[in-house]
């Protein structure tokens, strides 16, 4: 698949296209190219791009139109996608059966909801936990406040790691070699005028995040949205998940993120980190 090229391309960055010349599995008799392509087609849909045509999916994934058409035909017959107008496809609720059992059964997803709910109620803000999946973050637990946020997020949602507070916490704590590889391949998209758009600036920001122990995102992914995130530490000191609180920029000044919200987040992170021990 192609790298992120627009704000609605918040999906995992794949290094190959199934069946192409650079497919590392080409020639492997046990590798099912048709299955791989079907999964690529499913992952082409995002919260920002819910409706997609065959040509749009083909362009995004690099899979030939004819193969995309066959994948969508099969997925439609199985009840995973449909096209009301016959041209623009969208995922059906049945797609949740593919990932929800995993997300719902992970120790964090099962055990963190009481803590997340408590944090959300204390602050009257939405609170989430995410892990790093490829170059994206994957939401695995969430507690929403009564305030309405413009961005629609839920368990299973994905966002580009570099432009999110949780993503920066997770990237900043990668081993040196993995971090260097990430910085070499990442494609930075300027989602707003506040988005960090150079690798050198991102590298400096990640150093700051690692040193201070938290990350702040001030309207870099979407105007009007701010967030602050802290790492969840395992017993060995490694970081496999991050905890954040998202706020409306018009209601919560940026200074309030560190003065009021950060202490609550750190207390919650300390409690949640026990689950990783």
PDB file of C-alpha atoms in Angstrom:
ATOM      1  CA  UNK A   1       0.000   0.000   0.000  1.00  0.00           C
ATOM      2  CA  UNK A   2       1.023   3.581  -0.415  1.00  0.00           C
ATOM      3  CA  UNK A   3       2.168   5.772   2.450  1.00  0.00           C
ATOM      4  CA  UNK A   4      -0.063   8.390   4.061  1.00  0.00           C
ATOM      5  CA  UNK A   5      -0.641  11.008   1.405  1.00  0.00           C
ATOM      6  CA  UNK A   6      -3.641  12.894   2.787  1.00  0.00           C
ATOM      7  CA  UNK A   7      -5.464  13.430   6.093  1.00  0.00           C
ATOM      8  CA  UNK A   8      -7.892  10.620   5.275  1.00  0.00           C
ATOM      9  CA  UNK A   9      -5.133   8.112   4.651  1.00  0.00           C
ATOM     10  CA  UNK A  10      -4.683   7.140   8.278  1.00  0.00           C
ATOM     11  CA  UNK A  11      -4.111   3.446   7.756  1.00  0.00           C
ATOM     12  CA  UNK A  12      -1.183   1.111   8.209  1.00  0.00           C
ATOM     13  CA  UNK A  13       1.804   1.655   5.928  1.00  0.00           C
ATOM     14  CA  UNK A  14       2.516  -1.612   4.107  1.00  0.00           C
ATOM     15  CA  UNK A  15       5.871  -2.299   2.505  1.00  0.00           C
ATOM     16  CA  UNK A  16       4.575  -4.472  -0.319  1.00  0.00           C
ATOM     17  CA  UNK A  17       1.592  -5.109  -2.551  1.00  0.00           C
ATOM     18  CA  UNK A  18       0.481  -8.744  -2.632  1.00  0.00           C
ATOM     19  CA  UNK A  19       1.375 -10.275  -5.987  1.00  0.00           C
ATOM     20  CA  UNK A  20       3.609  -7.389  -7.117  1.00  0.00           C
ATOM     21  CA  UNK A  21       7.256  -7.609  -8.137  1.00  0.00           C
ATOM     22  CA  UNK A  22       8.407  -6.418  -4.709  1.00  0.00           C
ATOM     23  CA  UNK A  23       6.240  -8.931  -2.837  1.00  0.00           C
ATOM     24  CA  UNK A  24       8.636 -10.852  -0.536  1.00  0.00           C
ATOM     25  CA  UNK A  25       6.200 -13.787  -0.512  1.00  0.00           C
ATOM     26  CA  UNK A  26       6.115 -14.160  -4.283  1.00  0.00           C
ATOM     27  CA  UNK A  27       6.909 -17.737  -5.222  1.00  0.00           C
ATOM     28  CA  UNK A  28       5.923 -19.078  -1.806  1.00  0.00           C
ATOM     29  CA  UNK A  29       3.459 -21.913  -2.587  1.00  0.00           C
ATOM     30  CA  UNK A  30       1.853 -21.619   0.838  1.00  0.00           C
ATOM     31  CA  UNK A  31       1.171 -17.875   0.613  1.00  0.00           C
ATOM     32  CA  UNK A  32      -2.404 -16.999  -0.436  1.00  0.00           C
ATOM     33  CA  UNK A  33      -2.177 -13.852  -2.542  1.00  0.00           C
ATOM     34  CA  UNK A  34      -5.954 -13.570  -2.845  1.00  0.00           C
ATOM     35  CA  UNK A  35      -6.369 -13.570   0.939  1.00  0.00           C
ATOM     36  CA  UNK A  36      -3.603 -10.984   1.337  1.00  0.00           C
ATOM     37  CA  UNK A  37      -5.266  -8.754  -1.235  1.00  0.00           C
ATOM     38  CA  UNK A  38      -8.622  -9.094   0.490  1.00  0.00           C
ATOM     39  CA  UNK A  39      -7.102  -7.940   3.759  1.00  0.00           C
ATOM     40  CA  UNK A  40      -5.414  -5.026   1.990  1.00  0.00           C
ATOM     41  CA  UNK A  41      -8.780  -3.957   0.574  1.00  0.00           C
ATOM     42  CA  UNK A  42     -10.414  -4.088   4.019  1.00  0.00           C
ATOM     43  CA  UNK A  43      -7.626  -1.975   5.526  1.00  0.00           C
ATOM     44  CA  UNK A  44      -8.042   0.661   2.809  1.00  0.00           C
ATOM     45  CA  UNK A  45     -11.179   1.923   4.571  1.00  0.00           C
ATOM     46  CA  UNK A  46     -10.639   4.460   7.369  1.00  0.00           C
ATOM     47  CA  UNK A  47     -12.849   6.589   9.623  1.00  0.00           C
ATOM     48  CA  UNK A  48     -12.000   9.538   7.377  1.00  0.00           C
ATOM     49  CA  UNK A  49     -12.708   7.622   4.138  1.00  0.00           C
ATOM     50  CA  UNK A  50     -15.720   5.422   4.811  1.00  0.00           C
ATOM     51  CA  UNK A  51     -16.951   5.330   1.202  1.00  0.00           C
ATOM     52  CA  UNK A  52     -14.538   4.234  -1.525  1.00  0.00           C
ATOM     53  CA  UNK A  53     -14.868   3.261  -5.173  1.00  0.00           C
ATOM     54  CA  UNK A  54     -12.979   0.452  -6.875  1.00  0.00           C
ATOM     55  CA  UNK A  55     -10.621   2.905  -8.546  1.00  0.00           C
ATOM     56  CA  UNK A  56      -9.924   4.725  -5.259  1.00  0.00           C
ATOM     57  CA  UNK A  57      -9.113   1.465  -3.461  1.00  0.00           C
ATOM     58  CA  UNK A  58      -6.930   0.373  -6.354  1.00  0.00           C
ATOM     59  CA  UNK A  59      -5.008   3.641  -6.280  1.00  0.00           C
ATOM     60  CA  UNK A  60      -4.557   3.511  -2.505  1.00  0.00           C
ATOM     61  CA  UNK A  61      -3.480  -0.142  -2.281  1.00  0.00           C
ATOM     62  CA  UNK A  62      -1.674  -0.591  -5.605  1.00  0.00           C
ATOM     63  CA  UNK A  63      -3.832  -3.644  -6.344  1.00  0.00           C
ATOM     64  CA  UNK A  64      -5.170  -3.879  -9.935  1.00  0.00           C
ATOM     65  CA  UNK A  65      -8.775  -2.773 -10.387  1.00  0.00           C
ATOM     66  CA  UNK A  66      -9.887  -6.215 -11.547  1.00  0.00           C
ATOM     67  CA  UNK A  67      -8.490  -7.831  -8.406  1.00  0.00           C
ATOM     68  CA  UNK A  68     -10.071  -5.152  -6.200  1.00  0.00           C
ATOM     69  CA  UNK A  69     -13.405  -5.795  -7.919  1.00  0.00           C
ATOM     70  CA  UNK A  70     -13.197  -9.532  -7.182  1.00  0.00           C
ATOM     71  CA  UNK A  71     -12.226  -8.870  -3.559  1.00  0.00           C
ATOM     72  CA  UNK A  72     -15.174  -6.517  -3.078  1.00  0.00           C
ATOM     73  CA  UNK A  73     -17.535  -8.968  -4.772  1.00  0.00           C
ATOM     74  CA  UNK A  74     -16.457 -11.717  -2.358  1.00  0.00           C
ATOM     75  CA  UNK A  75     -16.577  -9.431   0.699  1.00  0.00           C
ATOM     76  CA  UNK A  76     -20.054  -8.259  -0.341  1.00  0.00           C
ATOM     77  CA  UNK A  77     -21.306 -11.836  -0.647  1.00  0.00           C
ATOM     78  CA  UNK A  78     -19.890 -12.599   2.817  1.00  0.00           C
ATOM     79  CA  UNK A  79     -21.582  -9.541   4.333  1.00  0.00           C
ATOM     80  CA  UNK A  80     -18.455  -7.533   5.169  1.00  0.00           C
ATOM     81  CA  UNK A  81     -18.976  -4.651   2.687  1.00  0.00           C
ATOM     82  CA  UNK A  82     -21.752  -3.236   0.549  1.00  0.00           C
ATOM     83  CA  UNK A  83     -22.382  -0.481  -1.976  1.00  0.00           C
ATOM     84  CA  UNK A  84     -25.791   1.144  -1.753  1.00  0.00           C
ATOM     85  CA  UNK A  85     -25.309   2.939  -5.064  1.00  0.00           C
ATOM     86  CA  UNK A  86     -23.422   0.053  -6.653  1.00  0.00           C
ATOM     87  CA  UNK A  87     -20.236   2.116  -6.979  1.00  0.00           C
ATOM     88  CA  UNK A  88     -19.067   3.389  -3.596  1.00  0.00           C
ATOM     89  CA  UNK A  89     -18.360   0.665  -1.054  1.00  0.00           C
ATOM     90  CA  UNK A  90     -18.352   0.828   2.730  1.00  0.00           C
ATOM     91  CA  UNK A  91     -17.732  -1.626   5.542  1.00  0.00           C
ATOM     92  CA  UNK A  92     -20.677  -3.342   7.209  1.00  0.00           C
ATOM     93  CA  UNK A  93     -20.899  -3.958  10.976  1.00  0.00           C
ATOM     94  CA  UNK A  94     -19.959  -7.609  10.462  1.00  0.00           C
ATOM     95  CA  UNK A  95     -16.368  -6.476   9.871  1.00  0.00           C
ATOM     96  CA  UNK A  96     -16.103  -5.988  13.642  1.00  0.00           C
ATOM     97  CA  UNK A  97     -16.124  -9.758  14.087  1.00  0.00           C
ATOM     98  CA  UNK A  98     -12.627  -9.892  12.580  1.00  0.00           C
ATOM     99  CA  UNK A  99     -10.879  -7.751  15.176  1.00  0.00           C
ATOM    100  CA  UNK A 100     -13.168  -7.279  18.132  1.00  0.00           C
ATOM    101  CA  UNK A 101     -12.497 -10.666  19.784  1.00  0.00           C
ATOM    102  CA  UNK A 102      -8.793  -9.817  19.995  1.00  0.00           C
ATOM    103  CA  UNK A 103      -9.304  -6.253  21.177  1.00  0.00           C
ATOM    104  CA  UNK A 104     -11.913  -7.241  23.731  1.00  0.00           C
ATOM    105  CA  UNK A 105      -9.849 -10.131  25.118  1.00  0.00           C
ATOM    106  CA  UNK A 106      -6.530  -8.366  25.667  1.00  0.00           C
ATOM    107  CA  UNK A 107      -5.709  -7.807  29.350  1.00  0.00           C
ATOM    108  CA  UNK A 108      -5.571  -4.045  28.884  1.00  0.00           C
ATOM    109  CA  UNK A 109      -8.877  -3.829  27.031  1.00  0.00           C
ATOM    110  CA  UNK A 110     -10.641  -5.988  29.608  1.00  0.00           C
ATOM    111  CA  UNK A 111      -9.159  -4.541  32.781  1.00  0.00           C
ATOM    112  CA  UNK A 112      -8.671  -0.864  32.015  1.00  0.00           C
ATOM    113  CA  UNK A 113     -12.249   0.311  31.561  1.00  0.00           C
ATOM    114  CA  UNK A 114     -12.887   1.081  35.257  1.00  0.00           C
ATOM    115  CA  UNK A 115      -9.721   3.186  35.424  1.00  0.00           C
ATOM    116  CA  UNK A 116     -10.463   4.951  32.136  1.00  0.00           C
ATOM    117  CA  UNK A 117     -14.013   5.659  33.235  1.00  0.00           C
ATOM    118  CA  UNK A 118     -12.752   7.096  36.520  1.00  0.00           C
ATOM    119  CA  UNK A 119     -10.259   9.376  34.743  1.00  0.00           C
ATOM    120  CA  UNK A 120     -12.915  10.496  32.264  1.00  0.00           C
ATOM    121  CA  UNK A 121     -15.375  11.293  35.048  1.00  0.00           C
ATOM    122  CA  UNK A 122     -12.777  13.165  37.112  1.00  0.00           C
ATOM    123  CA  UNK A 123     -11.754  15.374  34.213  1.00  0.00           C
ATOM    124  CA  UNK A 124     -15.001  15.355  32.210  1.00  0.00           C
ATOM    125  CA  UNK A 125     -12.921  14.553  29.150  1.00  0.00           C
ATOM    126  CA  UNK A 126     -12.435  11.547  26.860  1.00  0.00           C
ATOM    127  CA  UNK A 127      -9.664   9.135  27.809  1.00  0.00           C
ATOM    128  CA  UNK A 128      -8.036   6.448  25.628  1.00  0.00           C
ATOM    129  CA  UNK A 129      -5.367   3.755  25.469  1.00  0.00           C
ATOM    130  CA  UNK A 130      -3.557   2.854  22.258  1.00  0.00           C
ATOM    131  CA  UNK A 131      -0.713   0.666  21.077  1.00  0.00           C
ATOM    132  CA  UNK A 132       1.640   1.085  18.132  1.00  0.00           C
ATOM    133  CA  UNK A 133       0.671  -0.969  15.089  1.00  0.00           C
ATOM    134  CA  UNK A 134       2.959  -0.358  12.146  1.00  0.00           C
ATOM    135  CA  UNK A 135       3.232   3.397  11.741  1.00  0.00           C
ATOM    136  CA  UNK A 136      -0.216   3.986  13.227  1.00  0.00           C
ATOM    137  CA  UNK A 137      -1.679   3.906  16.693  1.00  0.00           C
ATOM    138  CA  UNK A 138      -4.502   1.452  17.342  1.00  0.00           C
ATOM    139  CA  UNK A 139      -7.125   2.335  19.941  1.00  0.00           C
ATOM    140  CA  UNK A 140      -7.722  -0.638  22.246  1.00  0.00           C
ATOM    141  CA  UNK A 141      -9.744   1.012  25.050  1.00  0.00           C
ATOM    142  CA  UNK A 142     -11.657   4.261  25.428  1.00  0.00           C
ATOM    143  CA  UNK A 143     -13.981   6.102  27.802  1.00  0.00           C
ATOM    144  CA  UNK A 144     -15.858   9.069  26.344  1.00  0.00           C
ATOM    145  CA  UNK A 145     -17.083  12.126  28.178  1.00  0.00           C
ATOM    146  CA  UNK A 146     -20.387  13.886  27.618  1.00  0.00           C
ATOM    147  CA  UNK A 147     -18.626  16.548  25.571  1.00  0.00           C
ATOM    148  CA  UNK A 148     -18.978  16.092  21.841  1.00  0.00           C
ATOM    149  CA  UNK A 149     -15.684  15.848  19.970  1.00  0.00           C
ATOM    150  CA  UNK A 150     -15.499  16.479  16.243  1.00  0.00           C
ATOM    151  CA  UNK A 151     -13.301  13.465  15.574  1.00  0.00           C
ATOM    152  CA  UNK A 152     -15.034  10.079  15.761  1.00  0.00           C
ATOM    153  CA  UNK A 153     -12.857   7.530  17.555  1.00  0.00           C
ATOM    154  CA  UNK A 154     -13.598   4.144  19.048  1.00  0.00           C
ATOM    155  CA  UNK A 155     -11.899   0.831  19.804  1.00  0.00           C
ATOM    156  CA  UNK A 156     -10.146  -0.288  16.636  1.00  0.00           C
ATOM    157  CA  UNK A 157      -9.697   3.230  15.258  1.00  0.00           C
ATOM    158  CA  UNK A 158      -6.311   4.049  13.748  1.00  0.00           C
ATOM    159  CA  UNK A 159      -4.454   7.338  13.417  1.00  0.00           C
ATOM    160  CA  UNK A 160      -0.979   8.269  12.138  1.00  0.00           C
ATOM    161  CA  UNK A 161       1.406   7.923  15.073  1.00  0.00           C
ATOM    162  CA  UNK A 162       3.618  10.916  14.287  1.00  0.00           C
ATOM    163  CA  UNK A 163       0.695  13.370  14.508  1.00  0.00           C
ATOM    164  CA  UNK A 164      -0.817  12.120  17.786  1.00  0.00           C
ATOM    165  CA  UNK A 165       0.214  12.472  21.425  1.00  0.00           C
ATOM    166  CA  UNK A 166      -0.020   8.734  22.119  1.00  0.00           C
ATOM    167  CA  UNK A 167       1.874   7.947  18.935  1.00  0.00           C
ATOM    168  CA  UNK A 168       4.740  10.237  19.905  1.00  0.00           C
ATOM    169  CA  UNK A 169       4.961   8.669  23.359  1.00  0.00           C
ATOM    170  CA  UNK A 170       5.168   5.226  21.778  1.00  0.00           C
ATOM    171  CA  UNK A 171       7.611   6.204  19.039  1.00  0.00           C
ATOM    172  CA  UNK A 172       9.849   8.085  21.489  1.00  0.00           C
ATOM    173  CA  UNK A 173      10.313   4.895  23.511  1.00  0.00           C
ATOM    174  CA  UNK A 174      11.188   2.649  20.574  1.00  0.00           C
ATOM    175  CA  UNK A 175      14.624   0.958  20.670  1.00  0.00           C
ATOM    176  CA  UNK A 176      17.238   3.109  18.851  1.00  0.00           C
ATOM    177  CA  UNK A 177      17.377   0.963  15.714  1.00  0.00           C
ATOM    178  CA  UNK A 178      13.583   0.790  15.391  1.00  0.00           C
ATOM    179  CA  UNK A 179      13.326   4.543  15.951  1.00  0.00           C
ATOM    180  CA  UNK A 180      15.931   5.282  13.276  1.00  0.00           C
ATOM    181  CA  UNK A 181      14.129   2.999  10.814  1.00  0.00           C
ATOM    182  CA  UNK A 182      10.853   4.749  11.551  1.00  0.00           C
ATOM    183  CA  UNK A 183      12.339   8.203  10.993  1.00  0.00           C
ATOM    184  CA  UNK A 184      13.820   7.052   7.676  1.00  0.00           C
ATOM    185  CA  UNK A 185      10.546   5.751   6.276  1.00  0.00           C
ATOM    186  CA  UNK A 186       7.891   8.010   7.801  1.00  0.00           C
ATOM    187  CA  UNK A 187       5.928  10.171   5.396  1.00  0.00           C
ATOM    188  CA  UNK A 188       4.887  13.372   7.156  1.00  0.00           C
ATOM    189  CA  UNK A 189       1.580  14.912   6.160  1.00  0.00           C
ATOM    190  CA  UNK A 190       0.681  18.462   7.162  1.00  0.00           C
ATOM    191  CA  UNK A 191      -2.843  17.928   8.488  1.00  0.00           C
ATOM    192  CA  UNK A 192      -3.058  21.488   9.859  1.00  0.00           C
ATOM    193  CA  UNK A 193      -0.775  24.521   9.988  1.00  0.00           C
ATOM    194  CA  UNK A 194       0.404  23.278  13.396  1.00  0.00           C
ATOM    195  CA  UNK A 195       1.542  19.826  12.249  1.00  0.00           C
ATOM    196  CA  UNK A 196       5.240  19.010  12.518  1.00  0.00           C
ATOM    197  CA  UNK A 197       6.232  18.484   8.903  1.00  0.00           C
ATOM    198  CA  UNK A 198       9.980  17.785   8.964  1.00  0.00           C
ATOM    199  CA  UNK A 199      11.846  14.736  10.208  1.00  0.00           C
ATOM    200  CA  UNK A 200      14.379  16.894  12.040  1.00  0.00           C
ATOM    201  CA  UNK A 201      11.628  18.687  13.969  1.00  0.00           C
ATOM    202  CA  UNK A 202       9.917  15.405  14.752  1.00  0.00           C
ATOM    203  CA  UNK A 203      13.201  13.937  15.982  1.00  0.00           C
ATOM    204  CA  UNK A 204      13.706  16.860  18.359  1.00  0.00           C
ATOM    205  CA  UNK A 205      10.127  16.609  19.601  1.00  0.00           C
ATOM    206  CA  UNK A 206      10.562  12.890  20.304  1.00  0.00           C
ATOM    207  CA  UNK A 207      13.689  13.595  22.347  1.00  0.00           C
ATOM    208  CA  UNK A 208      11.702  16.114  24.370  1.00  0.00           C
ATOM    209  CA  UNK A 209       8.846  13.647  24.874  1.00  0.00           C
ATOM    210  CA  UNK A 210      11.174  10.938  26.112  1.00  0.00           C
ATOM    211  CA  UNK A 211      12.924  13.325  28.513  1.00  0.00           C
ATOM    212  CA  UNK A 212       9.798  14.867  30.042  1.00  0.00           C
ATOM    213  CA  UNK A 213       7.723  11.698  30.101  1.00  0.00           C
ATOM    214  CA  UNK A 214       4.674  12.996  28.245  1.00  0.00           C
ATOM    215  CA  UNK A 215       3.593  14.328  24.858  1.00  0.00           C
ATOM    216  CA  UNK A 216       1.254  17.164  23.934  1.00  0.00           C
ATOM    217  CA  UNK A 217      -0.533  17.485  20.615  1.00  0.00           C
ATOM    218  CA  UNK A 218      -1.889  20.967  20.035  1.00  0.00           C
ATOM    219  CA  UNK A 219      -4.232  20.903  17.021  1.00  0.00           C
ATOM    220  CA  UNK A 220      -1.747  19.055  14.813  1.00  0.00           C
ATOM    221  CA  UNK A 221      -4.183  16.405  13.614  1.00  0.00           C
ATOM    222  CA  UNK A 222      -7.327  18.508  13.569  1.00  0.00           C
ATOM    223  CA  UNK A 223      -8.012  22.151  14.411  1.00  0.00           C
ATOM    224  CA  UNK A 224      -9.820  22.420  17.734  1.00  0.00           C
ATOM    225  CA  UNK A 225      -8.411  19.240  19.256  1.00  0.00           C
ATOM    226  CA  UNK A 226      -5.699  19.032  21.908  1.00  0.00           C
ATOM    227  CA  UNK A 227      -4.411  15.984  23.760  1.00  0.00           C
ATOM    228  CA  UNK A 228      -1.793  14.921  26.259  1.00  0.00           C
ATOM    229  CA  UNK A 229      -0.417  11.390  26.627  1.00  0.00           C
ATOM    230  CA  UNK A 230       1.807   9.428  28.985  1.00  0.00           C
ATOM    231  CA  UNK A 231       3.420   5.989  28.596  1.00  0.00           C
ATOM    232  CA  UNK A 232       2.269   2.825  30.309  1.00  0.00           C
ATOM    233  CA  UNK A 233       5.402   1.161  31.677  1.00  0.00           C
ATOM    234  CA  UNK A 234       5.836  -2.575  32.061  1.00  0.00           C
ATOM    235  CA  UNK A 235       7.855  -4.070  34.927  1.00  0.00           C
ATOM    236  CA  UNK A 236      10.973  -4.181  32.739  1.00  0.00           C
ATOM    237  CA  UNK A 237      10.645  -0.482  31.877  1.00  0.00           C
ATOM    238  CA  UNK A 238       9.429  -1.062  28.334  1.00  0.00           C
ATOM    239  CA  UNK A 239       6.506   0.879  26.863  1.00  0.00           C
ATOM    240  CA  UNK A 240       3.872  -1.065  24.965  1.00  0.00           C
ATOM    241  CA  UNK A 241       0.883   1.275  25.310  1.00  0.00           C
ATOM    242  CA  UNK A 242       0.031   4.910  25.949  1.00  0.00           C
ATOM    243  CA  UNK A 243      -2.736   6.700  27.828  1.00  0.00           C
ATOM    244  CA  UNK A 244      -4.173  10.054  26.776  1.00  0.00           C
ATOM    245  CA  UNK A 245      -6.873  12.614  27.390  1.00  0.00           C
ATOM    246  CA  UNK A 246      -8.322  14.626  24.530  1.00  0.00           C
ATOM    247  CA  UNK A 247      -9.877  18.061  24.954  1.00  0.00           C
ATOM    248  CA  UNK A 248     -11.491  20.813  22.928  1.00  0.00           C
ATOM    249  CA  UNK A 249      -8.980  23.588  22.370  1.00  0.00           C
ATOM    250  CA  UNK A 250     -11.641  26.259  22.702  1.00  0.00           C
ATOM    251  CA  UNK A 251     -12.550  25.087  26.197  1.00  0.00           C
ATOM    252  CA  UNK A 252      -9.235  23.944  27.667  1.00  0.00           C
ATOM    253  CA  UNK A 253      -6.117  26.186  27.506  1.00  0.00           C
ATOM    254  CA  UNK A 254      -2.896  24.351  26.706  1.00  0.00           C
ATOM    255  CA  UNK A 255      -1.413  25.192  30.125  1.00  0.00           C
ATOM    256  CA  UNK A 256      -4.258  23.282  31.763  1.00  0.00           C
ATOM    257  CA  UNK A 257      -3.048  20.074  30.109  1.00  0.00           C
ATOM    258  CA  UNK A 258       0.043  19.955  32.317  1.00  0.00           C
ATOM    259  CA  UNK A 259      -1.372  21.710  35.383  1.00  0.00           C
ATOM    260  CA  UNK A 260      -4.668  19.873  35.837  1.00  0.00           C
ATOM    261  CA  UNK A 261      -4.769  16.857  33.523  1.00  0.00           C
ATOM    262  CA  UNK A 262      -1.194  15.509  33.599  1.00  0.00           C
ATOM    263  CA  UNK A 263      -1.177  14.630  37.339  1.00  0.00           C
ATOM    264  CA  UNK A 264      -4.410  12.654  36.922  1.00  0.00           C
ATOM    265  CA  UNK A 265      -3.028  10.910  33.855  1.00  0.00           C
ATOM    266  CA  UNK A 266       0.173   9.934  35.634  1.00  0.00           C
ATOM    267  CA  UNK A 267      -1.752   8.495  38.569  1.00  0.00           C
ATOM    268  CA  UNK A 268      -3.904   6.517  36.158  1.00  0.00           C
ATOM    269  CA  UNK A 269      -0.878   5.328  34.209  1.00  0.00           C
ATOM    270  CA  UNK A 270       0.774   4.095  37.385  1.00  0.00           C
ATOM    271  CA  UNK A 271      -2.305   2.059  38.232  1.00  0.00           C
ATOM    272  CA  UNK A 272      -2.710   0.733  34.697  1.00  0.00           C
ATOM    273  CA  UNK A 273       0.966  -0.196  34.440  1.00  0.00           C
ATOM    274  CA  UNK A 274       0.371  -2.867  37.064  1.00  0.00           C
ATOM    275  CA  UNK A 275      -1.555  -4.749  34.390  1.00  0.00           C
ATOM    276  CA  UNK A 276       1.599  -4.948  32.278  1.00  0.00           C
ATOM    277  CA  UNK A 277       3.731  -6.401  35.100  1.00  0.00           C
TER     278      UNK A 277
END
